[in-house]
PDB file of C-alpha atoms in Angstrom:
ATOM      1  CA  MET S   1     -48.058 -10.970 -29.261  1.00 43.00           C
ATOM      2  CA  SER S   2     -45.978  -7.849 -29.468  1.00 44.00           C
ATOM      3  CA  LEU S   3     -42.346  -7.347 -29.921  1.00 46.00           C
ATOM      4  CA  PRO S   4     -40.463  -4.636 -28.110  1.00 47.00           C
ATOM      5  CA  GLY S   5     -40.704  -1.523 -30.168  1.00 43.00           C
ATOM      6  CA  ALA S   6     -43.873  -2.666 -31.948  1.00 46.00           C
ATOM      7  CA  GLY S   7     -46.177  -0.755 -29.576  1.00 49.00           C
ATOM      8  CA  ALA S   8     -45.341   1.634 -26.791  1.00 49.00           C
ATOM      9  CA  PRO S   9     -41.692   2.475 -26.634  1.00 49.00           C
ATOM     10  CA  ALA S  10     -39.959  -0.061 -24.448  1.00 53.00           C
ATOM     11  CA  ARG S  11     -38.291   1.462 -21.448  1.00 60.00           C
ATOM     12  CA  ILE S  12     -34.968  -0.218 -21.577  1.00 60.00           C
ATOM     13  CA  ARG S  13     -32.458   1.102 -19.135  1.00 63.00           C
ATOM     14  CA  VAL S  14     -29.017   1.130 -20.546  1.00 57.00           C
ATOM     15  CA  PRO S  15     -26.586   1.128 -17.620  1.00 56.00           C
ATOM     16  CA  PRO S  16     -23.996   3.887 -17.796  1.00 54.00           C
ATOM     17  CA  ARG S  17     -21.101   2.474 -19.715  1.00 51.00           C
ATOM     18  CA  LYS S  18     -17.809   2.248 -17.909  1.00 55.00           C
ATOM     19  CA  PRO S  19     -14.875   3.493 -19.904  1.00 53.00           C
ATOM     20  CA  HIS S  20     -13.836   0.355 -21.701  1.00 55.00           C
ATOM     21  CA  ALA S  21     -10.729  -1.055 -20.095  1.00 60.00           C
ATOM     22  CA  MET S  22      -8.480  -2.481 -22.792  1.00 76.00           C
ATOM     23  CA  HIS S  23      -7.471  -5.954 -21.756  1.00 90.00           C
ATOM     24  CA  ASP S  24      -3.800  -6.139 -20.860  1.00 95.00           C
ATOM     25  CA  ALA S  25      -2.621  -9.453 -22.304  1.00 96.00           C
ATOM     26  CA  ARG S  26      -0.102  -9.967 -19.484  1.00 97.00           C
ATOM     27  CA  PHE S  27      -3.002 -10.747 -17.151  1.00 98.00           C
ATOM     28  CA  ALA S  28      -4.825 -14.082 -17.281  1.00 98.00           C
ATOM     29  CA  ARG S  29      -8.569 -13.914 -17.752  1.00 97.00           C
ATOM     30  CA  LEU S  30      -9.878 -16.428 -15.272  1.00 98.00           C
ATOM     31  CA  PRO S  31     -13.299 -17.790 -14.349  1.00 98.00           C
ATOM     32  CA  LYS S  32     -14.701 -17.418 -10.849  1.00 98.00           C
ATOM     33  CA  PRO S  33     -12.878 -19.465  -8.182  1.00 98.00           C
ATOM     34  CA  PRO S  34     -12.359 -22.188  -7.193  1.00 98.00           C
ATOM     35  CA  TYR S  35      -9.507 -23.242  -9.485  1.00 98.00           C
ATOM     36  CA  TYR S  36      -5.853 -24.136  -8.973  1.00 98.00           C
ATOM     37  CA  ALA S  37      -2.636 -22.149  -9.158  1.00 98.00           C
ATOM     38  CA  VAL S  38       0.843 -23.540  -9.739  1.00 98.00           C
ATOM     39  CA  ILE S  39       3.245 -20.893  -8.432  1.00 98.00           C
ATOM     40  CA  PHE S  40       6.718 -21.346  -9.887  1.00 98.00           C
ATOM     41  CA  SER S  41       9.478 -19.057  -8.652  1.00 98.00           C
ATOM     42  CA  SER S  42      12.957 -19.444 -10.052  1.00 98.00           C
ATOM     43  CA  ARG S  43      16.424 -18.002 -10.267  1.00 97.00           C
ATOM     44  CA  ARG S  44      17.991 -18.359 -13.686  1.00 96.00           C
ATOM     45  CA  LEU S  45      21.633 -18.905 -14.354  1.00 94.00           C
ATOM     46  CA  ALA S  46      23.047 -16.062 -16.393  1.00 84.00           C
ATOM     47  CA  GLY S  47      22.361 -17.088 -19.937  1.00 77.00           C
ATOM     48  CA  GLU S  48      21.623 -15.714 -23.327  1.00 76.00           C
ATOM     49  CA  GLY S  49      21.281 -17.878 -26.367  1.00 79.00           C
ATOM     50  CA  ASP S  50      20.870 -20.946 -24.180  1.00 88.00           C
ATOM     51  CA  GLY S  51      17.589 -22.002 -25.767  1.00 93.00           C
ATOM     52  CA  TYR S  52      15.523 -20.849 -22.815  1.00 93.00           C
ATOM     53  CA  ALA S  53      13.354 -18.306 -24.642  1.00 92.00           C
ATOM     54  CA  GLU S  54      12.535 -20.775 -27.409  1.00 95.00           C
ATOM     55  CA  ALA S  55      11.656 -23.494 -24.904  1.00 96.00           C
ATOM     56  CA  ALA S  56       9.492 -21.089 -22.891  1.00 94.00           C
ATOM     57  CA  ALA S  57       7.586 -20.099 -26.042  1.00 95.00           C
ATOM     58  CA  ARG S  58       7.093 -23.750 -26.956  1.00 97.00           C
ATOM     59  CA  MET S  59       5.870 -24.590 -23.425  1.00 97.00           C
ATOM     60  CA  GLU S  60       3.396 -21.727 -23.606  1.00 96.00           C
ATOM     61  CA  GLU S  61       2.073 -23.067 -26.897  1.00 97.00           C
ATOM     62  CA  LEU S  62       1.724 -26.573 -25.421  1.00 97.00           C
ATOM     63  CA  VAL S  63       0.137 -25.574 -22.138  1.00 97.00           C
ATOM     64  CA  ARG S  64      -2.510 -23.557 -23.943  1.00 97.00           C
ATOM     65  CA  ALA S  65      -3.604 -26.805 -25.577  1.00 97.00           C
ATOM     66  CA  GLN S  66      -3.651 -28.659 -22.241  1.00 97.00           C
ATOM     67  CA  PRO S  67      -7.216 -29.539 -21.149  1.00 97.00           C
ATOM     68  CA  GLY S  68      -8.084 -27.597 -17.997  1.00 98.00           C
ATOM     69  CA  PHE S  69      -5.450 -24.882 -18.511  1.00 98.00           C
ATOM     70  CA  LEU S  70      -7.013 -21.501 -17.676  1.00 98.00           C
ATOM     71  CA  GLY S  71      -4.232 -18.979 -18.142  1.00 98.00           C
ATOM     72  CA  ALA S  72      -0.869 -17.862 -16.821  1.00 98.00           C
ATOM     73  CA  GLU S  73       1.053 -14.786 -15.739  1.00 98.00           C
ATOM     74  CA  SER S  74       4.811 -14.542 -15.775  1.00 97.00           C
ATOM     75  CA  THR S  75       7.551 -12.039 -15.125  1.00 98.00           C
ATOM     76  CA  ARG S  76      11.312 -11.956 -14.498  1.00 97.00           C
ATOM     77  CA  ASP S  77      13.538  -9.121 -13.383  1.00 97.00           C
ATOM     78  CA  GLY S  78      17.026  -8.084 -14.416  1.00 95.00           C
ATOM     79  CA  GLU S  79      18.548 -10.255 -11.676  1.00 96.00           C
ATOM     80  CA  GLY S  80      17.069 -13.404 -13.214  1.00 96.00           C
ATOM     81  CA  PHE S  81      14.478 -13.870 -10.495  1.00 98.00           C
ATOM     82  CA  GLY S  82      11.137 -14.847 -12.002  1.00 98.00           C
ATOM     83  CA  ILE S  83       7.663 -15.866 -10.960  1.00 98.00           C
ATOM     84  CA  THR S  84       5.208 -17.683 -13.204  1.00 98.00           C
ATOM     85  CA  VAL S  85       1.733 -18.557 -11.997  1.00 98.00           C
ATOM     86  CA  ALA S  86      -0.212 -21.012 -14.147  1.00 98.00           C
ATOM     87  CA  TYR S  87      -3.882 -21.582 -13.478  1.00 98.00           C
ATOM     88  CA  PHE S  88      -5.752 -24.831 -14.004  1.00 98.00           C
ATOM     89  CA  GLU S  89      -9.282 -26.050 -13.489  1.00 98.00           C
ATOM     90  CA  ASP S  90      -8.359 -28.846 -11.129  1.00 98.00           C
ATOM     91  CA  GLU S  91      -5.653 -31.171  -9.853  1.00 97.00           C
ATOM     92  CA  SER S  92      -6.170 -33.623 -12.690  1.00 98.00           C
ATOM     93  CA  SER S  93      -5.368 -31.016 -15.340  1.00 98.00           C
ATOM     94  CA  ILE S  94      -2.198 -30.095 -13.389  1.00 98.00           C
ATOM     95  CA  ARG S  95      -1.265 -33.782 -13.412  1.00 98.00           C
ATOM     96  CA  GLY S  96      -1.973 -34.011 -17.127  1.00 97.00           C
ATOM     97  CA  TRP S  97       0.374 -31.106 -17.817  1.00 98.00           C
ATOM     98  CA  ARG S  98       3.012 -32.514 -15.466  1.00 97.00           C
ATOM     99  CA  GLU S  99       2.918 -35.826 -17.341  1.00 97.00           C
ATOM    100  CA  HIS S 100       3.132 -34.250 -20.793  1.00 97.00           C
ATOM    101  CA  ILE S 101       6.273 -35.848 -22.184  1.00 98.00           C
ATOM    102  CA  GLU S 102       7.719 -32.785 -23.879  1.00 98.00           C
ATOM    103  CA  HIS S 103       7.063 -30.729 -20.761  1.00 98.00           C
ATOM    104  CA  ALA S 104       8.848 -33.357 -18.632  1.00 98.00           C
ATOM    105  CA  GLN S 105      11.847 -33.239 -20.997  1.00 98.00           C
ATOM    106  CA  THR S 106      11.923 -29.457 -20.806  1.00 97.00           C
ATOM    107  CA  ARG S 107      11.781 -29.528 -16.994  1.00 97.00           C
ATOM    108  CA  GLN S 108      14.839 -31.765 -17.095  1.00 97.00           C
ATOM    109  CA  ARG S 109      16.614 -29.257 -19.346  1.00 96.00           C
ATOM    110  CA  GLY S 110      15.677 -26.607 -16.781  1.00 96.00           C
ATOM    111  CA  ARG S 111      17.536 -28.497 -14.072  1.00 96.00           C
ATOM    112  CA  ASP S 112      20.461 -29.278 -16.363  1.00 95.00           C
ATOM    113  CA  GLU S 113      20.889 -25.915 -18.022  1.00 95.00           C
ATOM    114  CA  TRP S 114      18.792 -22.970 -16.923  1.00 96.00           C
ATOM    115  CA  TYR S 115      18.001 -22.748 -13.221  1.00 97.00           C
ATOM    116  CA  ARG S 116      20.041 -22.224 -10.099  1.00 96.00           C
ATOM    117  CA  HIS S 117      17.073 -22.740  -7.791  1.00 97.00           C
ATOM    118  CA  PHE S 118      13.308 -23.044  -8.028  1.00 98.00           C
ATOM    119  CA  GLU S 119      10.267 -23.502  -5.819  1.00 98.00           C
ATOM    120  CA  VAL S 120       6.849 -24.838  -6.773  1.00 98.00           C
ATOM    121  CA  ARG S 121       3.723 -24.331  -4.691  1.00 98.00           C
ATOM    122  CA  VAL S 122       0.398 -25.793  -5.723  1.00 98.00           C
ATOM    123  CA  ALA S 123      -2.590 -23.965  -4.300  1.00 98.00           C
ATOM    124  CA  LYS S 124      -6.358 -23.868  -4.547  1.00 98.00           C
ATOM    125  CA  VAL S 125      -7.617 -20.364  -5.325  1.00 98.00           C
ATOM    126  CA  GLU S 126     -10.566 -19.590  -3.094  1.00 98.00           C
ATOM    127  CA  ARG S 127     -11.299 -15.973  -3.959  1.00 98.00           C
ATOM    128  CA  ALA S 128     -10.105 -13.366  -6.410  1.00 98.00           C
ATOM    129  CA  TYR S 129     -10.674  -9.748  -7.342  1.00 97.00           C
ATOM    130  CA  GLY S 130      -9.154  -7.198  -9.624  1.00 97.00           C
ATOM    131  CA  TRP S 131      -8.976  -3.487 -10.209  1.00 97.00           C
ATOM    132  CA  ASP S 132      -8.445  -1.423 -13.328  1.00 96.00           C
ATOM    133  CA  ARG S 133      -7.708   2.285 -13.644  1.00 94.00           C
ATOM    134  CA  GLY S 134     -10.455   2.448 -16.252  1.00 91.00           C
ATOM    135  CA  ASP S 135     -12.958   1.393 -13.564  1.00 68.00           C
ATOM    136  CA  ALA S 136     -11.929   4.090 -11.146  1.00 62.00           C
TER     137      ALA S 136
ATOM    138  CA  MET L   1      23.959 -48.337  31.833  1.00 43.00           C
ATOM    139  CA  SER L   2      26.379 -47.302  29.133  1.00 44.00           C
ATOM    140  CA  LEU L   3      26.578 -44.214  27.094  1.00 46.00           C
ATOM    141  CA  PRO L   4      27.524 -44.260  23.442  1.00 47.00           C
ATOM    142  CA  GLY L   5      31.246 -43.952  23.266  1.00 43.00           C
ATOM    143  CA  ALA L   6      31.794 -45.254  26.790  1.00 46.00           C
ATOM    144  CA  GLY L   7      32.478 -48.799  25.581  1.00 49.00           C
ATOM    145  CA  ALA L   8      32.931 -50.058  22.043  1.00 49.00           C
ATOM    146  CA  PRO L   9      33.260 -47.259  19.505  1.00 49.00           C
ATOM    147  CA  ALA L  10      29.806 -46.224  18.383  1.00 52.00           C
ATOM    148  CA  ARG L  11      29.224 -46.709  14.705  1.00 60.00           C
ATOM    149  CA  ILE L  12      27.674 -43.439  13.764  1.00 60.00           C
ATOM    150  CA  ARG L  13      27.004 -43.013  10.106  1.00 63.00           C
ATOM    151  CA  VAL L  14      27.490 -39.499   8.927  1.00 58.00           C
ATOM    152  CA  PRO L  15      25.480 -39.065   5.761  1.00 55.00           C
ATOM    153  CA  PRO L  16      27.501 -37.717   2.860  1.00 54.00           C
ATOM    154  CA  ARG L  17      27.239 -33.976   3.087  1.00 51.00           C
ATOM    155  CA  LYS L  18      25.531 -32.233   0.228  1.00 55.00           C
ATOM    156  CA  PRO L  19      27.343 -29.202  -1.066  1.00 53.00           C
ATOM    157  CA  HIS L  20      25.862 -26.501   1.108  1.00 55.00           C
ATOM    158  CA  ALA L  21      23.352 -24.531  -0.916  1.00 60.00           C
ATOM    159  CA  MET L  22      23.611 -20.866   0.038  1.00 76.00           C
ATOM    160  CA  HIS L  23      20.150 -19.547   0.717  1.00 90.00           C
ATOM    161  CA  ASP L  24      19.029 -17.127  -1.968  1.00 95.00           C
ATOM    162  CA  ALA L  25      17.235 -14.365  -0.076  1.00 96.00           C
ATOM    163  CA  ARG L  26      14.808 -13.779  -2.961  1.00 97.00           C
ATOM    164  CA  PHE L  27      13.074 -17.040  -2.048  1.00 98.00           C
ATOM    165  CA  ALA L  28      10.776 -17.326   0.949  1.00 98.00           C
ATOM    166  CA  ARG L  29      11.610 -20.036   3.460  1.00 97.00           C
ATOM    167  CA  LEU L  30       8.282 -21.589   4.249  1.00 98.00           C
ATOM    168  CA  PRO L  31       7.030 -24.309   6.579  1.00 98.00           C
ATOM    169  CA  LYS L  32       5.308 -27.403   5.253  1.00 98.00           C
ATOM    170  CA  PRO L  33       1.863 -26.788   3.737  1.00 98.00           C
ATOM    171  CA  PRO L  34      -0.913 -26.047   4.330  1.00 98.00           C
ATOM    172  CA  TYR L  35      -0.628 -22.255   4.435  1.00 98.00           C
ATOM    173  CA  TYR L  36      -2.066 -19.413   2.364  1.00 98.00           C
ATOM    174  CA  ALA L  37      -0.775 -17.446  -0.609  1.00 98.00           C
ATOM    175  CA  VAL L  38      -1.893 -13.985  -1.692  1.00 98.00           C
ATOM    176  CA  ILE L  39      -0.925 -13.680  -5.348  1.00 98.00           C
ATOM    177  CA  PHE L  40      -0.770 -10.034  -6.439  1.00 98.00           C
ATOM    178  CA  SER L  41      -0.069  -9.310 -10.093  1.00 98.00           C
ATOM    179  CA  SER L  42       0.106  -5.721 -11.251  1.00 98.00           C
ATOM    180  CA  ARG L  43       0.966  -3.371 -14.076  1.00 97.00           C
ATOM    181  CA  ARG L  44       2.617  -0.185 -12.910  1.00 96.00           C
ATOM    182  CA  LEU L  45       2.191   3.182 -14.507  1.00 94.00           C
ATOM    183  CA  ALA L  46       5.509   4.477 -15.782  1.00 84.00           C
ATOM    184  CA  GLY L  47       7.009   6.207 -12.803  1.00 77.00           C
ATOM    185  CA  GLU L  48      10.232   7.026 -11.137  1.00 75.00           C
ATOM    186  CA  GLY L  49      10.464   9.123  -8.041  1.00 79.00           C
ATOM    187  CA  ASP L  50       6.770   8.588  -7.363  1.00 88.00           C
ATOM    188  CA  GLY L  51       7.322   7.245  -3.856  1.00 92.00           C
ATOM    189  CA  TYR L  52       6.609   3.659  -4.869  1.00 93.00           C
ATOM    190  CA  ALA L  53       9.966   2.158  -3.872  1.00 92.00           C
ATOM    191  CA  GLU L  54       9.875   3.822  -0.455  1.00 95.00           C
ATOM    192  CA  ALA L  55       6.310   2.645   0.149  1.00 96.00           C
ATOM    193  CA  ALA L  56       7.175  -0.908  -0.946  1.00 94.00           C
ATOM    194  CA  ALA L  57      10.106  -0.986   1.483  1.00 95.00           C
ATOM    195  CA  ARG L  58       7.889   0.305   4.283  1.00 97.00           C
ATOM    196  CA  MET L  59       5.190  -2.302   3.503  1.00 97.00           C
ATOM    197  CA  GLU L  60       7.803  -5.039   3.588  1.00 96.00           C
ATOM    198  CA  GLU L  61       8.952  -3.853   7.009  1.00 97.00           C
ATOM    199  CA  LEU L  62       5.360  -3.786   8.285  1.00 97.00           C
ATOM    200  CA  VAL L  63       4.277  -7.132   6.856  1.00 97.00           C
ATOM    201  CA  ARG L  64       7.274  -8.856   8.453  1.00 97.00           C
ATOM    202  CA  ALA L  65       5.885  -7.769  11.810  1.00 97.00           C
ATOM    203  CA  GLN L  66       2.388  -9.025  10.963  1.00 97.00           C
ATOM    204  CA  PRO L  67       1.426 -12.107  13.021  1.00 97.00           C
ATOM    205  CA  GLY L  68       1.083 -15.109  10.725  1.00 98.00           C
ATOM    206  CA  PHE L  69       3.218 -13.677   7.917  1.00 98.00           C
ATOM    207  CA  LEU L  70       5.506 -16.419   6.590  1.00 98.00           C
ATOM    208  CA  GLY L  71       7.436 -14.825   3.742  1.00 98.00           C
ATOM    209  CA  ALA L  72       7.106 -13.281   0.303  1.00 98.00           C
ATOM    210  CA  GLU L  73       8.607 -13.373  -3.174  1.00 98.00           C
ATOM    211  CA  SER L  74       8.386 -10.515  -5.628  1.00 97.00           C
ATOM    212  CA  THR L  75       9.622  -9.531  -9.064  1.00 98.00           C
ATOM    213  CA  ARG L  76       8.854  -6.973 -11.782  1.00 97.00           C
ATOM    214  CA  ASP L  77      10.109  -6.763 -15.340  1.00 97.00           C
ATOM    215  CA  GLY L  78      11.143  -3.836 -17.495  1.00 95.00           C
ATOM    216  CA  GLU L  79       7.591  -3.449 -18.802  1.00 96.00           C
ATOM    217  CA  GLY L  80       6.279  -2.745 -15.304  1.00 96.00           C
ATOM    218  CA  PHE L  81       4.536  -6.098 -14.973  1.00 98.00           C
ATOM    219  CA  GLY L  82       5.094  -7.558 -11.518  1.00 98.00           C
ATOM    220  CA  ILE L  83       4.048 -10.483  -9.394  1.00 98.00           C
ATOM    221  CA  THR L  84       4.314 -10.595  -5.613  1.00 98.00           C
ATOM    222  CA  VAL L  85       3.273 -13.667  -3.668  1.00 98.00           C
ATOM    223  CA  ALA L  86       2.926 -13.217   0.096  1.00 98.00           C
ATOM    224  CA  TYR L  87       2.483 -16.244   2.297  1.00 98.00           C
ATOM    225  CA  PHE L  88       0.490 -16.365   5.525  1.00 98.00           C
ATOM    226  CA  GLU L  89      -0.393 -18.991   8.085  1.00 98.00           C
ATOM    227  CA  ASP L  90      -4.124 -18.648   7.681  1.00 98.00           C
ATOM    228  CA  GLU L  91      -7.018 -16.499   6.548  1.00 97.00           C
ATOM    229  CA  SER L  92      -7.129 -14.585   9.809  1.00 98.00           C
ATOM    230  CA  SER L  93      -3.538 -13.382   9.386  1.00 98.00           C
ATOM    231  CA  ILE L  94      -4.382 -12.264   5.822  1.00 98.00           C
ATOM    232  CA  ARG L  95      -7.330 -10.346   7.243  1.00 98.00           C
ATOM    233  CA  GLY L  96      -5.133  -8.797   9.922  1.00 97.00           C
ATOM    234  CA  TRP L  97      -2.727  -7.525   7.273  1.00 98.00           C
ATOM    235  CA  ARG L  98      -5.562  -6.302   5.074  1.00 97.00           C
ATOM    236  CA  GLU L  99      -6.968  -4.290   7.974  1.00 97.00           C
ATOM    237  CA  HIS L 100      -3.642  -2.754   8.950  1.00 97.00           C
ATOM    238  CA  ILE L 101      -4.389   0.946   8.658  1.00 98.00           C
ATOM    239  CA  GLU L 102      -1.109   2.005   7.061  1.00 98.00           C
ATOM    240  CA  HIS L 103      -1.377  -0.864   4.572  1.00 97.00           C
ATOM    241  CA  ALA L 104      -4.915   0.204   3.681  1.00 98.00           C
ATOM    242  CA  GLN L 105      -3.720   3.775   3.099  1.00 98.00           C
ATOM    243  CA  THR L 106      -0.904   2.541   0.899  1.00 97.00           C
ATOM    244  CA  ARG L 107      -3.307   0.373  -1.132  1.00 97.00           C
ATOM    245  CA  GLN L 108      -5.319   3.516  -1.763  1.00 97.00           C
ATOM    246  CA  ARG L 109      -2.173   5.314  -2.963  1.00 96.00           C
ATOM    247  CA  GLY L 110      -1.603   2.345  -5.266  1.00 96.00           C
ATOM    248  CA  ARG L 111      -4.956   2.906  -6.933  1.00 96.00           C
ATOM    249  CA  ASP L 112      -4.495   6.672  -7.024  1.00 95.00           C
ATOM    250  CA  GLU L 113      -0.902   6.836  -8.187  1.00 95.00           C
ATOM    251  CA  TRP L 114       0.952   3.659  -9.097  1.00 96.00           C
ATOM    252  CA  TYR L 115      -1.088   0.966 -10.799  1.00 97.00           C
ATOM    253  CA  ARG L 116      -2.834   0.676 -14.115  1.00 96.00           C
ATOM    254  CA  HIS L 117      -4.328  -2.722 -13.299  1.00 97.00           C
ATOM    255  CA  PHE L 118      -3.986  -5.414 -10.665  1.00 98.00           C
ATOM    256  CA  GLU L 119      -5.370  -8.823  -9.775  1.00 98.00           C
ATOM    257  CA  VAL L 120      -5.423 -10.525  -6.393  1.00 98.00           C
ATOM    258  CA  ARG L 121      -5.958 -14.251  -5.897  1.00 98.00           C
ATOM    259  CA  VAL L 122      -6.079 -15.802  -2.463  1.00 98.00           C
ATOM    260  CA  ALA L 123      -5.198 -19.475  -2.425  1.00 98.00           C
ATOM    261  CA  LYS L 124      -4.548 -22.291   0.011  1.00 98.00           C
ATOM    262  CA  VAL L 125      -1.212 -23.969  -0.670  1.00 98.00           C
ATOM    263  CA  GLU L 126      -1.658 -27.717  -0.517  1.00 98.00           C
ATOM    264  CA  ARG L 127       1.777 -28.983  -1.529  1.00 98.00           C
ATOM    265  CA  ALA L 128       5.188 -27.562  -2.317  1.00 98.00           C
ATOM    266  CA  TYR L 129       8.635 -28.650  -3.394  1.00 97.00           C
ATOM    267  CA  GLY L 130      11.852 -27.046  -4.445  1.00 97.00           C
ATOM    268  CA  TRP L 131      15.082 -27.771  -6.232  1.00 97.00           C
ATOM    269  CA  ASP L 132      18.552 -26.329  -5.934  1.00 96.00           C
ATOM    270  CA  ARG L 133      21.535 -26.774  -8.229  1.00 94.00           C
ATOM    271  CA  GLY L 134      23.601 -27.547  -5.161  1.00 91.00           C
ATOM    272  CA  ASP L 135      21.371 -30.614  -4.548  1.00 68.00           C
ATOM    273  CA  ALA L 136      21.819 -31.999  -8.034  1.00 62.00           C
TER     274      ALA L 136
END
């Protein structure tokens, strides 16, 4: 038995290395589809110091511990219009998160205190692709 | 034969009117699921006066004329992280938009000039619901 490098030099082809694209933490790193997306778009009431930022940070901490949670992306503009997309393995992990008691309480606070309007769409991701300047 | 109102006064119940919720134009008005969502998340390069806003306005004009286009929601924060979700009737209308020549040219400009990174997820919306403060 011989190990590579013990006899004739092994001809290992090292593929040309792409410039390493630093991962941008705002993007979710997701497995290959299929998986589920919960698309939450919302208009905030004007509000500073209304506990929203703290609650959002707490929800992020909780959802990361939710079985089946895959990742999320979120943004909001200066007019208070935001979109958050949270990704889950399957419908049952979405249900688990929906039934989380602290999350349910925080959704109620959202209706009472923070939002003017929101829409939720639950969708099954069938295909996905990405592009990075470092790949180009 | 008698018509309502011709004889005894018809007892028509008018449901209590909800306060009329003004439609917020940032939200898409969509039919009942199923339909498709194209979720586009992106990080812009820093740029003003790079033609992006004009191109985005032109793409919005074009996509509204695309058969099967249902609506879109879009937002971007001060760090240049944005999410746009465009909704279509079916996969074939997504393909039609993808193959639109001016859209394809603009996607190429996006890679050349405007984006550092983007992700696209194509998903079938299975259920949806919304909430408005005026309903509460």
